[in-house]
Short mmCIF file of N, CA and C in Angstrom, two decimals:
data_model
loop_
_atom_site.label_atom_id
_atom_site.label_comp_id
_atom_site.label_asym_id
_atom_site.label_seq_id
_atom_site.Cartn_x
_atom_site.Cartn_y
_atom_site.Cartn_z
N MET A 1 89.75 92.74 87.47
CA MET A 1 90.37 93.96 87.96
C MET A 1 91.73 93.61 88.56
N GLU A 2 92.67 94.54 88.41
CA GLU A 2 94.02 94.29 88.89
C GLU A 2 94.64 95.60 89.37
N ILE A 3 95.35 95.55 90.51
CA ILE A 3 96.04 96.70 91.07
C ILE A 3 97.50 96.29 91.30
N ARG A 4 98.42 97.04 90.69
CA ARG A 4 99.85 96.75 90.87
C ARG A 4 100.43 97.74 91.87
N PHE A 5 101.24 97.23 92.82
CA PHE A 5 101.87 98.08 93.81
C PHE A 5 103.16 97.42 94.29
N GLU A 6 104.28 98.13 94.11
CA GLU A 6 105.58 97.61 94.55
C GLU A 6 105.78 96.18 94.02
N ASN A 7 105.95 95.21 94.94
CA ASN A 7 106.24 93.83 94.55
C ASN A 7 105.02 92.93 94.53
N ILE A 8 103.82 93.51 94.57
CA ILE A 8 102.61 92.67 94.60
C ILE A 8 101.60 93.14 93.56
N VAL A 9 100.64 92.25 93.32
CA VAL A 9 99.47 92.56 92.49
C VAL A 9 98.24 92.12 93.29
N LEU A 10 97.28 93.00 93.40
CA LEU A 10 95.95 92.62 93.91
C LEU A 10 95.10 92.40 92.67
N ARG A 11 94.38 91.28 92.64
CA ARG A 11 93.59 90.96 91.45
C ARG A 11 92.38 90.15 91.83
N ASP A 12 91.46 90.08 90.87
CA ASP A 12 90.30 89.22 91.03
C ASP A 12 90.75 87.76 91.00
N MET A 13 89.90 86.89 91.52
CA MET A 13 90.21 85.47 91.58
C MET A 13 90.23 84.85 90.18
N LYS A 14 91.16 83.91 90.00
CA LYS A 14 91.23 83.09 88.79
C LYS A 14 90.85 81.66 89.16
N GLU A 15 90.41 80.92 88.18
CA GLU A 15 90.03 79.52 88.44
C GLU A 15 91.20 78.72 89.00
N SER A 16 92.42 79.02 88.57
CA SER A 16 93.59 78.29 89.06
C SER A 16 93.86 78.53 90.55
N ASP A 17 93.26 79.57 91.14
CA ASP A 17 93.44 79.84 92.57
C ASP A 17 92.73 78.81 93.44
N ILE A 18 91.75 78.13 92.88
CA ILE A 18 90.95 77.19 93.67
C ILE A 18 91.83 76.15 94.34
N GLU A 19 92.77 75.58 93.60
CA GLU A 19 93.63 74.54 94.19
C GLU A 19 94.54 75.10 95.28
N ASP A 20 94.93 76.37 95.18
CA ASP A 20 95.69 76.99 96.28
C ASP A 20 94.85 77.04 97.55
N TYR A 21 93.58 77.43 97.40
CA TYR A 21 92.70 77.47 98.57
C TYR A 21 92.51 76.08 99.17
N VAL A 22 92.35 75.09 98.32
CA VAL A 22 92.21 73.71 98.82
C VAL A 22 93.43 73.36 99.67
N ARG A 23 94.61 73.65 99.16
CA ARG A 23 95.85 73.35 99.88
C ARG A 23 95.95 74.15 101.18
N TRP A 24 95.63 75.46 101.13
CA TRP A 24 95.74 76.31 102.32
C TRP A 24 94.73 75.94 103.40
N PHE A 25 93.62 75.35 103.01
CA PHE A 25 92.60 75.01 104.01
C PHE A 25 92.62 73.54 104.43
N THR A 26 93.55 72.75 103.85
CA THR A 26 93.58 71.33 104.22
C THR A 26 94.96 70.84 104.65
N THR A 27 96.03 71.26 103.98
CA THR A 27 97.35 70.72 104.31
C THR A 27 98.36 71.78 104.73
N GLU A 28 98.42 72.90 104.03
CA GLU A 28 99.38 73.96 104.38
C GLU A 28 98.65 75.02 105.19
N ILE A 29 98.38 74.67 106.44
CA ILE A 29 97.47 75.46 107.28
C ILE A 29 98.19 76.30 108.35
N GLN A 30 99.50 76.53 108.21
CA GLN A 30 100.23 77.29 109.22
C GLN A 30 99.62 78.66 109.46
N TRP A 31 99.08 79.29 108.41
CA TRP A 31 98.49 80.62 108.54
C TRP A 31 97.34 80.64 109.54
N MET A 32 96.66 79.51 109.70
CA MET A 32 95.52 79.45 110.62
C MET A 32 95.94 79.68 112.07
N ASP A 33 97.20 79.39 112.39
CA ASP A 33 97.69 79.62 113.75
C ASP A 33 97.70 81.10 114.11
N TRP A 34 97.65 81.98 113.10
CA TRP A 34 97.72 83.42 113.33
C TRP A 34 96.44 84.15 112.98
N ASP A 35 95.63 83.61 112.11
CA ASP A 35 94.44 84.32 111.65
C ASP A 35 93.40 84.42 112.77
N ALA A 36 92.77 83.37 113.09
CA ALA A 36 91.81 83.30 114.21
C ALA A 36 91.77 81.84 114.64
N PRO A 37 92.83 81.37 115.31
CA PRO A 37 92.98 79.93 115.57
C PRO A 37 91.86 79.30 116.38
N TRP A 38 91.08 80.10 117.07
CA TRP A 38 89.95 79.59 117.85
C TRP A 38 88.73 79.33 116.98
N GLU A 39 88.73 79.77 115.71
CA GLU A 39 87.57 79.64 114.82
C GLU A 39 87.74 78.56 113.75
N THR A 40 88.87 77.95 113.66
CA THR A 40 89.19 77.09 112.53
C THR A 40 88.21 75.93 112.36
N GLU A 41 87.67 75.85 111.16
CA GLU A 41 86.79 74.74 110.78
C GLU A 41 87.47 74.01 109.63
N MET A 42 87.75 72.74 109.82
CA MET A 42 88.46 71.97 108.81
C MET A 42 87.48 71.15 107.98
N LEU A 43 87.62 71.25 106.66
CA LEU A 43 86.85 70.44 105.73
C LEU A 43 87.84 69.58 104.94
N ASP A 44 87.33 68.55 104.27
CA ASP A 44 88.23 67.75 103.45
C ASP A 44 88.44 68.45 102.10
N ALA A 45 89.40 67.95 101.32
CA ALA A 45 89.78 68.59 100.06
C ALA A 45 88.60 68.72 99.10
N ASP A 46 87.77 67.70 99.00
CA ASP A 46 86.62 67.78 98.07
C ASP A 46 85.64 68.86 98.49
N ALA A 47 85.38 68.96 99.79
CA ALA A 47 84.46 69.99 100.28
C ALA A 47 85.03 71.39 100.06
N GLU A 48 86.35 71.55 100.30
CA GLU A 48 86.98 72.84 100.05
C GLU A 48 86.96 73.19 98.56
N ARG A 49 87.22 72.22 97.71
CA ARG A 49 87.19 72.46 96.26
C ARG A 49 85.80 72.91 95.83
N LYS A 50 84.78 72.26 96.34
CA LYS A 50 83.40 72.64 96.02
C LYS A 50 83.11 74.05 96.51
N ARG A 51 83.51 74.34 97.75
CA ARG A 51 83.27 75.67 98.33
C ARG A 51 83.93 76.76 97.52
N TRP A 52 85.21 76.58 97.15
CA TRP A 52 85.93 77.62 96.43
C TRP A 52 85.52 77.69 94.96
N THR A 53 85.09 76.59 94.39
CA THR A 53 84.56 76.63 93.02
C THR A 53 83.27 77.45 92.99
N GLU A 54 82.40 77.22 93.96
CA GLU A 54 81.16 77.99 94.04
C GLU A 54 81.45 79.47 94.25
N TYR A 55 82.41 79.78 95.11
CA TYR A 55 82.77 81.18 95.33
C TYR A 55 83.30 81.79 94.02
N TYR A 56 84.20 81.09 93.36
CA TYR A 56 84.76 81.60 92.10
C TYR A 56 83.65 81.87 91.09
N GLU A 57 82.71 80.95 90.96
CA GLU A 57 81.60 81.14 90.02
C GLU A 57 80.78 82.38 90.37
N SER A 58 80.68 82.70 91.66
CA SER A 58 79.87 83.85 92.09
C SER A 58 80.54 85.19 91.81
N VAL A 59 81.87 85.20 91.63
CA VAL A 59 82.58 86.48 91.46
C VAL A 59 83.30 86.63 90.12
N ARG A 60 83.32 85.61 89.31
CA ARG A 60 84.20 85.62 88.14
C ARG A 60 83.83 86.63 87.07
N GLU A 61 82.60 87.08 87.02
CA GLU A 61 82.21 88.05 86.00
C GLU A 61 81.79 89.37 86.61
N MET A 62 82.39 89.71 87.75
CA MET A 62 82.06 90.95 88.42
C MET A 62 82.58 92.14 87.60
N PRO A 63 81.72 93.11 87.29
CA PRO A 63 82.17 94.28 86.52
C PRO A 63 83.23 95.08 87.29
N ASP A 64 84.11 95.75 86.57
CA ASP A 64 85.19 96.51 87.20
C ASP A 64 84.68 97.65 88.07
N ASP A 65 83.48 98.17 87.80
CA ASP A 65 82.99 99.30 88.58
C ASP A 65 82.34 98.90 89.90
N VAL A 66 82.30 97.62 90.21
CA VAL A 66 81.77 97.15 91.49
C VAL A 66 82.91 97.15 92.51
N THR A 67 82.68 97.80 93.66
CA THR A 67 83.71 97.86 94.70
C THR A 67 83.94 96.47 95.27
N ARG A 68 85.18 96.07 95.29
CA ARG A 68 85.56 94.73 95.75
C ARG A 68 85.67 94.69 97.28
N TRP A 69 85.29 93.56 97.84
CA TRP A 69 85.51 93.32 99.27
C TRP A 69 86.70 92.39 99.47
N LYS A 70 87.20 91.81 98.36
CA LYS A 70 88.28 90.83 98.45
C LYS A 70 89.11 90.85 97.17
N PHE A 71 90.43 90.74 97.34
CA PHE A 71 91.34 90.58 96.22
C PHE A 71 92.30 89.44 96.54
N GLU A 72 92.74 88.76 95.49
CA GLU A 72 93.83 87.79 95.63
C GLU A 72 95.15 88.56 95.58
N ILE A 73 96.17 88.02 96.24
CA ILE A 73 97.49 88.65 96.23
C ILE A 73 98.43 87.77 95.41
N GLU A 74 99.15 88.42 94.50
CA GLU A 74 100.19 87.75 93.72
C GLU A 74 101.52 88.41 94.02
N SER A 75 102.57 87.62 94.13
CA SER A 75 103.92 88.13 94.26
C SER A 75 104.80 87.33 93.31
N GLU A 76 105.52 88.03 92.45
CA GLU A 76 106.39 87.39 91.46
C GLU A 76 105.63 86.34 90.65
N GLY A 77 104.39 86.67 90.27
CA GLY A 77 103.58 85.80 89.44
C GLY A 77 102.94 84.63 90.16
N ARG A 78 103.07 84.58 91.47
CA ARG A 78 102.55 83.45 92.25
C ARG A 78 101.45 83.91 93.20
N HIS A 79 100.35 83.18 93.23
CA HIS A 79 99.24 83.45 94.14
C HIS A 79 99.69 83.10 95.56
N ILE A 80 99.69 84.09 96.47
CA ILE A 80 100.23 83.85 97.81
C ILE A 80 99.22 84.05 98.94
N GLY A 81 98.05 84.60 98.64
CA GLY A 81 97.07 84.84 99.71
C GLY A 81 95.98 85.79 99.25
N TRP A 82 95.39 86.48 100.22
CA TRP A 82 94.29 87.38 99.89
C TRP A 82 94.16 88.49 100.93
N VAL A 83 93.56 89.59 100.50
CA VAL A 83 93.11 90.66 101.39
C VAL A 83 91.59 90.68 101.29
N SER A 84 90.96 91.03 102.38
CA SER A 84 89.50 91.08 102.36
C SER A 84 89.03 92.16 103.32
N SER A 85 87.76 92.49 103.21
CA SER A 85 87.19 93.48 104.12
C SER A 85 85.80 93.03 104.55
N TYR A 86 85.38 93.58 105.65
CA TYR A 86 84.06 93.31 106.19
C TYR A 86 83.60 94.53 106.96
N LEU A 87 82.34 94.54 107.33
CA LEU A 87 81.79 95.66 108.09
C LEU A 87 81.75 95.32 109.57
N THR A 88 82.02 96.33 110.40
CA THR A 88 81.83 96.20 111.84
C THR A 88 80.94 97.35 112.30
N ASP A 89 80.22 97.10 113.39
CA ASP A 89 79.31 98.12 113.92
C ASP A 89 80.05 99.05 114.88
N GLU A 90 79.30 99.89 115.60
CA GLU A 90 79.89 100.86 116.50
C GLU A 90 80.64 100.21 117.67
N ASN A 91 80.39 98.94 117.92
CA ASN A 91 81.10 98.19 118.97
C ASN A 91 82.20 97.31 118.39
N TYR A 92 82.51 97.51 117.11
CA TYR A 92 83.55 96.77 116.39
C TYR A 92 83.22 95.28 116.27
N GLU A 93 81.95 94.98 116.24
CA GLU A 93 81.48 93.61 116.02
C GLU A 93 81.08 93.45 114.56
N TRP A 94 81.36 92.27 113.98
CA TRP A 94 81.01 91.99 112.59
C TRP A 94 79.51 92.20 112.38
N ILE A 95 79.16 92.79 111.23
CA ILE A 95 77.76 92.98 110.86
C ILE A 95 77.64 92.79 109.35
N SER A 96 76.60 92.10 108.93
CA SER A 96 76.41 91.92 107.48
C SER A 96 75.75 93.17 106.91
N ALA A 97 75.98 93.41 105.63
CA ALA A 97 75.46 94.61 104.98
C ALA A 97 73.95 94.70 105.09
N ASN A 98 73.24 93.55 105.03
CA ASN A 98 71.77 93.61 105.10
C ASN A 98 71.25 93.80 106.52
N GLN A 99 72.13 93.80 107.52
CA GLN A 99 71.72 94.07 108.91
C GLN A 99 71.87 95.55 109.28
N VAL A 100 72.54 96.33 108.43
CA VAL A 100 72.79 97.73 108.73
C VAL A 100 71.48 98.51 108.64
N LYS A 101 71.19 99.25 109.71
CA LYS A 101 69.97 100.06 109.76
C LYS A 101 70.25 101.45 109.19
N ASP A 102 69.21 102.12 108.70
CA ASP A 102 69.36 103.47 108.16
C ASP A 102 70.05 104.37 109.18
N GLY A 103 71.09 105.06 108.74
CA GLY A 103 71.80 105.99 109.60
C GLY A 103 72.82 105.36 110.54
N GLN A 104 72.89 104.04 110.56
CA GLN A 104 73.83 103.37 111.46
C GLN A 104 75.26 103.54 110.96
N LYS A 105 76.18 103.90 111.88
CA LYS A 105 77.59 104.00 111.52
C LYS A 105 78.19 102.60 111.46
N VAL A 106 78.83 102.32 110.34
CA VAL A 106 79.56 101.05 110.21
C VAL A 106 80.99 101.37 109.80
N ASN A 107 81.88 100.45 110.10
CA ASN A 107 83.29 100.63 109.82
C ASN A 107 83.73 99.63 108.76
N ARG A 108 84.58 100.08 107.84
CA ARG A 108 85.20 99.19 106.85
C ARG A 108 86.44 98.61 107.53
N THR A 109 86.46 97.30 107.71
CA THR A 109 87.53 96.62 108.42
C THR A 109 88.23 95.67 107.46
N ILE A 110 89.57 95.76 107.43
CA ILE A 110 90.32 94.97 106.46
C ILE A 110 91.20 93.93 107.17
N GLY A 111 91.50 92.89 106.42
CA GLY A 111 92.39 91.85 106.94
C GLY A 111 93.20 91.26 105.80
N ILE A 112 94.19 90.47 106.17
CA ILE A 112 95.08 89.87 105.19
C ILE A 112 95.44 88.46 105.62
N THR A 113 95.59 87.59 104.66
CA THR A 113 96.09 86.25 104.91
C THR A 113 97.12 85.91 103.84
N ILE A 114 98.30 85.54 104.27
CA ILE A 114 99.33 85.04 103.37
C ILE A 114 99.39 83.54 103.61
N GLY A 115 98.82 82.78 102.69
CA GLY A 115 98.78 81.33 102.83
C GLY A 115 100.13 80.67 102.59
N GLU A 116 100.97 81.31 101.78
CA GLU A 116 102.31 80.79 101.47
C GLU A 116 103.28 81.25 102.55
N CYS A 117 103.54 80.40 103.53
CA CYS A 117 104.35 80.83 104.68
C CYS A 117 105.80 81.13 104.30
N LYS A 118 106.30 80.64 103.18
CA LYS A 118 107.66 80.97 102.75
C LYS A 118 107.80 82.44 102.37
N ILE A 119 106.68 83.11 102.16
CA ILE A 119 106.68 84.53 101.79
C ILE A 119 106.68 85.43 103.04
N TRP A 120 106.34 84.88 104.19
CA TRP A 120 106.26 85.68 105.41
C TRP A 120 107.57 86.42 105.64
N GLY A 121 107.46 87.67 106.08
CA GLY A 121 108.63 88.47 106.40
C GLY A 121 109.28 89.15 105.21
N LYS A 122 108.67 89.07 104.02
CA LYS A 122 109.26 89.66 102.82
C LYS A 122 108.49 90.90 102.34
N HIS A 123 107.65 91.46 103.18
CA HIS A 123 106.91 92.71 102.95
C HIS A 123 105.79 92.62 101.92
N ALA A 124 105.51 91.45 101.40
CA ALA A 124 104.41 91.33 100.45
C ALA A 124 103.08 91.64 101.14
N GLY A 125 102.90 91.17 102.37
CA GLY A 125 101.67 91.43 103.11
C GLY A 125 101.48 92.90 103.41
N THR A 126 102.55 93.55 103.85
CA THR A 126 102.48 94.99 104.13
C THR A 126 102.11 95.76 102.87
N ASN A 127 102.75 95.43 101.76
CA ASN A 127 102.44 96.13 100.51
C ASN A 127 101.03 95.83 100.01
N ALA A 128 100.56 94.61 100.23
CA ALA A 128 99.18 94.27 99.85
C ALA A 128 98.19 95.12 100.66
N LEU A 129 98.45 95.28 101.95
CA LEU A 129 97.57 96.12 102.77
C LEU A 129 97.65 97.58 102.33
N ARG A 130 98.85 98.06 102.01
CA ARG A 130 98.99 99.44 101.51
C ARG A 130 98.12 99.64 100.26
N ALA A 131 98.22 98.70 99.33
CA ALA A 131 97.44 98.81 98.10
C ALA A 131 95.94 98.75 98.38
N PHE A 132 95.53 97.89 99.31
CA PHE A 132 94.12 97.75 99.66
C PHE A 132 93.59 99.02 100.32
N ILE A 133 94.40 99.62 101.18
CA ILE A 133 94.01 100.89 101.82
C ILE A 133 93.83 101.96 100.76
N ARG A 134 94.76 102.05 99.83
CA ARG A 134 94.65 103.04 98.75
C ARG A 134 93.40 102.80 97.90
N TYR A 135 93.09 101.53 97.66
CA TYR A 135 91.89 101.19 96.90
C TYR A 135 90.64 101.76 97.60
N TYR A 136 90.52 101.54 98.89
CA TYR A 136 89.35 102.06 99.61
C TYR A 136 89.39 103.58 99.74
N ALA A 137 90.58 104.17 99.87
CA ALA A 137 90.68 105.63 99.88
C ALA A 137 90.16 106.20 98.57
N ASP A 138 90.53 105.56 97.46
CA ASP A 138 90.05 106.00 96.14
C ASP A 138 88.55 105.83 95.98
N HIS A 139 87.94 104.99 96.83
CA HIS A 139 86.49 104.78 96.80
C HIS A 139 85.79 105.56 97.91
N GLY A 140 86.45 106.58 98.44
CA GLY A 140 85.80 107.51 99.37
C GLY A 140 85.83 107.13 100.83
N CYS A 141 86.53 106.09 101.18
CA CYS A 141 86.60 105.66 102.58
C CYS A 141 87.44 106.66 103.38
N LYS A 142 86.95 107.12 104.52
CA LYS A 142 87.66 108.10 105.35
C LYS A 142 88.45 107.45 106.48
N GLU A 143 88.00 106.28 106.92
CA GLU A 143 88.66 105.54 108.00
C GLU A 143 88.69 104.07 107.62
N ILE A 144 89.75 103.41 107.99
CA ILE A 144 89.89 101.97 107.77
C ILE A 144 90.24 101.35 109.12
N TYR A 145 89.68 100.20 109.38
CA TYR A 145 89.95 99.49 110.63
C TYR A 145 90.59 98.14 110.31
N THR A 146 91.29 97.60 111.28
CA THR A 146 91.76 96.23 111.19
C THR A 146 91.67 95.61 112.58
N GLN A 147 91.50 94.31 112.63
CA GLN A 147 91.34 93.61 113.91
C GLN A 147 92.29 92.42 113.98
N THR A 148 92.78 92.17 115.18
CA THR A 148 93.61 91.00 115.42
C THR A 148 93.54 90.65 116.89
N TRP A 149 94.42 89.79 117.33
CA TRP A 149 94.47 89.39 118.74
C TRP A 149 95.88 89.66 119.25
N SER A 150 96.01 89.85 120.55
CA SER A 150 97.27 90.31 121.13
C SER A 150 98.42 89.33 120.94
N GLY A 151 98.16 88.09 120.57
CA GLY A 151 99.22 87.13 120.30
C GLY A 151 99.77 87.20 118.89
N ASN A 152 99.11 87.93 118.01
CA ASN A 152 99.55 88.02 116.62
C ASN A 152 100.48 89.23 116.46
N VAL A 153 101.70 89.07 116.94
CA VAL A 153 102.65 90.19 116.99
C VAL A 153 103.02 90.69 115.59
N ARG A 154 103.05 89.81 114.58
CA ARG A 154 103.36 90.25 113.22
C ARG A 154 102.30 91.22 112.70
N MET A 155 101.04 90.88 112.90
CA MET A 155 99.97 91.74 112.40
C MET A 155 99.94 93.06 113.16
N ILE A 156 100.19 93.03 114.45
CA ILE A 156 100.25 94.26 115.24
C ILE A 156 101.35 95.16 114.69
N ALA A 157 102.52 94.58 114.43
CA ALA A 157 103.65 95.36 113.90
C ALA A 157 103.32 95.98 112.54
N VAL A 158 102.66 95.20 111.67
CA VAL A 158 102.28 95.73 110.35
C VAL A 158 101.27 96.86 110.51
N ALA A 159 100.27 96.68 111.35
CA ALA A 159 99.26 97.73 111.56
C ALA A 159 99.93 99.02 112.04
N GLU A 160 100.80 98.91 113.02
CA GLU A 160 101.47 100.11 113.55
C GLU A 160 102.38 100.74 112.50
N LYS A 161 103.07 99.92 111.71
CA LYS A 161 103.95 100.43 110.64
C LYS A 161 103.15 101.24 109.62
N LEU A 162 101.92 100.81 109.35
CA LEU A 162 101.07 101.50 108.39
C LEU A 162 100.36 102.72 108.98
N GLY A 163 100.51 102.95 110.28
CA GLY A 163 99.91 104.12 110.92
C GLY A 163 98.61 103.88 111.65
N PHE A 164 98.17 102.63 111.74
CA PHE A 164 96.97 102.32 112.51
C PHE A 164 97.25 102.58 114.00
N GLN A 165 96.22 103.00 114.71
CA GLN A 165 96.32 103.19 116.15
C GLN A 165 95.24 102.37 116.83
N GLU A 166 95.60 101.76 117.93
CA GLU A 166 94.64 100.94 118.68
C GLU A 166 93.48 101.81 119.15
N CYS A 167 92.26 101.34 118.91
CA CYS A 167 91.08 102.10 119.34
C CYS A 167 90.15 101.28 120.23
N SER A 168 90.40 99.98 120.32
CA SER A 168 89.58 99.14 121.19
C SER A 168 90.37 97.90 121.58
N ARG A 169 90.21 97.52 122.86
CA ARG A 169 90.85 96.31 123.36
C ARG A 169 89.83 95.60 124.25
N VAL A 170 89.54 94.35 123.91
CA VAL A 170 88.65 93.54 124.72
C VAL A 170 89.52 92.52 125.45
N LYS A 171 89.62 92.67 126.75
CA LYS A 171 90.50 91.82 127.56
C LYS A 171 90.07 90.36 127.49
N GLU A 172 91.06 89.50 127.31
CA GLU A 172 90.88 88.05 127.32
C GLU A 172 89.71 87.57 126.46
N GLU A 173 89.60 88.12 125.27
CA GLU A 173 88.48 87.80 124.38
C GLU A 173 88.60 86.41 123.75
N CYS A 174 89.82 85.94 123.57
CA CYS A 174 90.01 84.65 122.91
C CYS A 174 91.04 83.81 123.65
N GLU A 175 90.98 82.51 123.40
CA GLU A 175 91.91 81.58 124.04
C GLU A 175 92.60 80.76 122.96
N VAL A 176 93.93 80.71 123.04
CA VAL A 176 94.74 79.95 122.10
C VAL A 176 95.73 79.11 122.90
N ASP A 177 95.70 77.81 122.68
CA ASP A 177 96.59 76.89 123.39
C ASP A 177 96.56 77.09 124.89
N GLY A 178 95.35 77.31 125.42
CA GLY A 178 95.18 77.43 126.86
C GLY A 178 95.52 78.79 127.45
N GLN A 179 95.92 79.74 126.61
CA GLN A 179 96.27 81.07 127.10
C GLN A 179 95.27 82.10 126.58
N LYS A 180 94.90 83.06 127.43
CA LYS A 180 93.94 84.11 127.06
C LYS A 180 94.66 85.27 126.39
N TYR A 181 94.01 85.82 125.35
CA TYR A 181 94.55 86.96 124.62
C TYR A 181 93.47 88.02 124.45
N ASP A 182 93.91 89.26 124.30
CA ASP A 182 92.99 90.38 124.10
C ASP A 182 92.62 90.47 122.62
N GLY A 183 91.39 90.91 122.36
CA GLY A 183 90.96 91.23 121.01
C GLY A 183 91.27 92.70 120.75
N LEU A 184 91.91 93.00 119.63
CA LEU A 184 92.36 94.36 119.33
C LEU A 184 91.71 94.88 118.05
N THR A 185 91.32 96.15 118.10
CA THR A 185 90.85 96.85 116.90
C THR A 185 91.72 98.09 116.73
N PHE A 186 92.16 98.30 115.50
CA PHE A 186 92.99 99.46 115.16
C PHE A 186 92.27 100.29 114.11
N MET A 187 92.52 101.61 114.13
CA MET A 187 91.87 102.52 113.17
C MET A 187 92.93 103.38 112.50
N LEU A 188 92.71 103.65 111.22
CA LEU A 188 93.58 104.53 110.44
C LEU A 188 92.70 105.57 109.76
N ARG A 189 93.00 106.85 110.01
CA ARG A 189 92.32 107.93 109.29
C ARG A 189 93.03 108.11 107.94
N ILE A 190 92.28 107.98 106.88
CA ILE A 190 92.87 108.05 105.54
C ILE A 190 93.57 109.38 105.31
N SER A 191 93.03 110.48 105.87
CA SER A 191 93.64 111.80 105.67
C SER A 191 95.04 111.87 106.28
N GLU A 192 95.34 111.00 107.24
CA GLU A 192 96.65 110.99 107.89
C GLU A 192 97.57 109.91 107.31
N TYR A 193 97.07 109.18 106.33
CA TYR A 193 97.83 108.07 105.78
C TYR A 193 98.90 108.59 104.84
N GLN A 194 100.15 108.28 105.13
CA GLN A 194 101.29 108.80 104.37
C GLN A 194 102.01 107.75 103.55
N HIS A 195 101.60 106.50 103.60
CA HIS A 195 102.40 105.43 103.00
C HIS A 195 102.02 105.14 101.57
#
């Protein structure tokens, strides 16, 4: 499956993406300073290659009518990162699909990672999120959420630019380089989305 929007393409994973993931998780790790730097788990190249090969094998023949939780991002023919989504509960905490109880409200929460730091600041990430939001809107999603931490000023700016509004703040939820930061959740009502 492939979605074209402005200067980016959202697409399913290709086997050639595996080596990009190995590089992004072992040597070109600048993105980790912004994603969730308190959670970083480092593996060696062989372990990362095995992990991403197994993931690729699990998704490579996914039918087009299956709703995706993750897309790779391409810009100018180059694999630069990924967008993904996960579920959060009524307290904006991560929850797996098999933990959801009948009638429980869950939120579709999206995120983005641009592993190629030379692309930062060129709007590819913003456009990838726009395309991902439209994808979920086309699949009946009424609200989209995103989460970050108060030190990630780029992600906050992108969320606000796209029309997200802060709906939850957990004071001093995480610590980075000895400093405490707030955990932030933002919400976007699809009916109000104009981008």
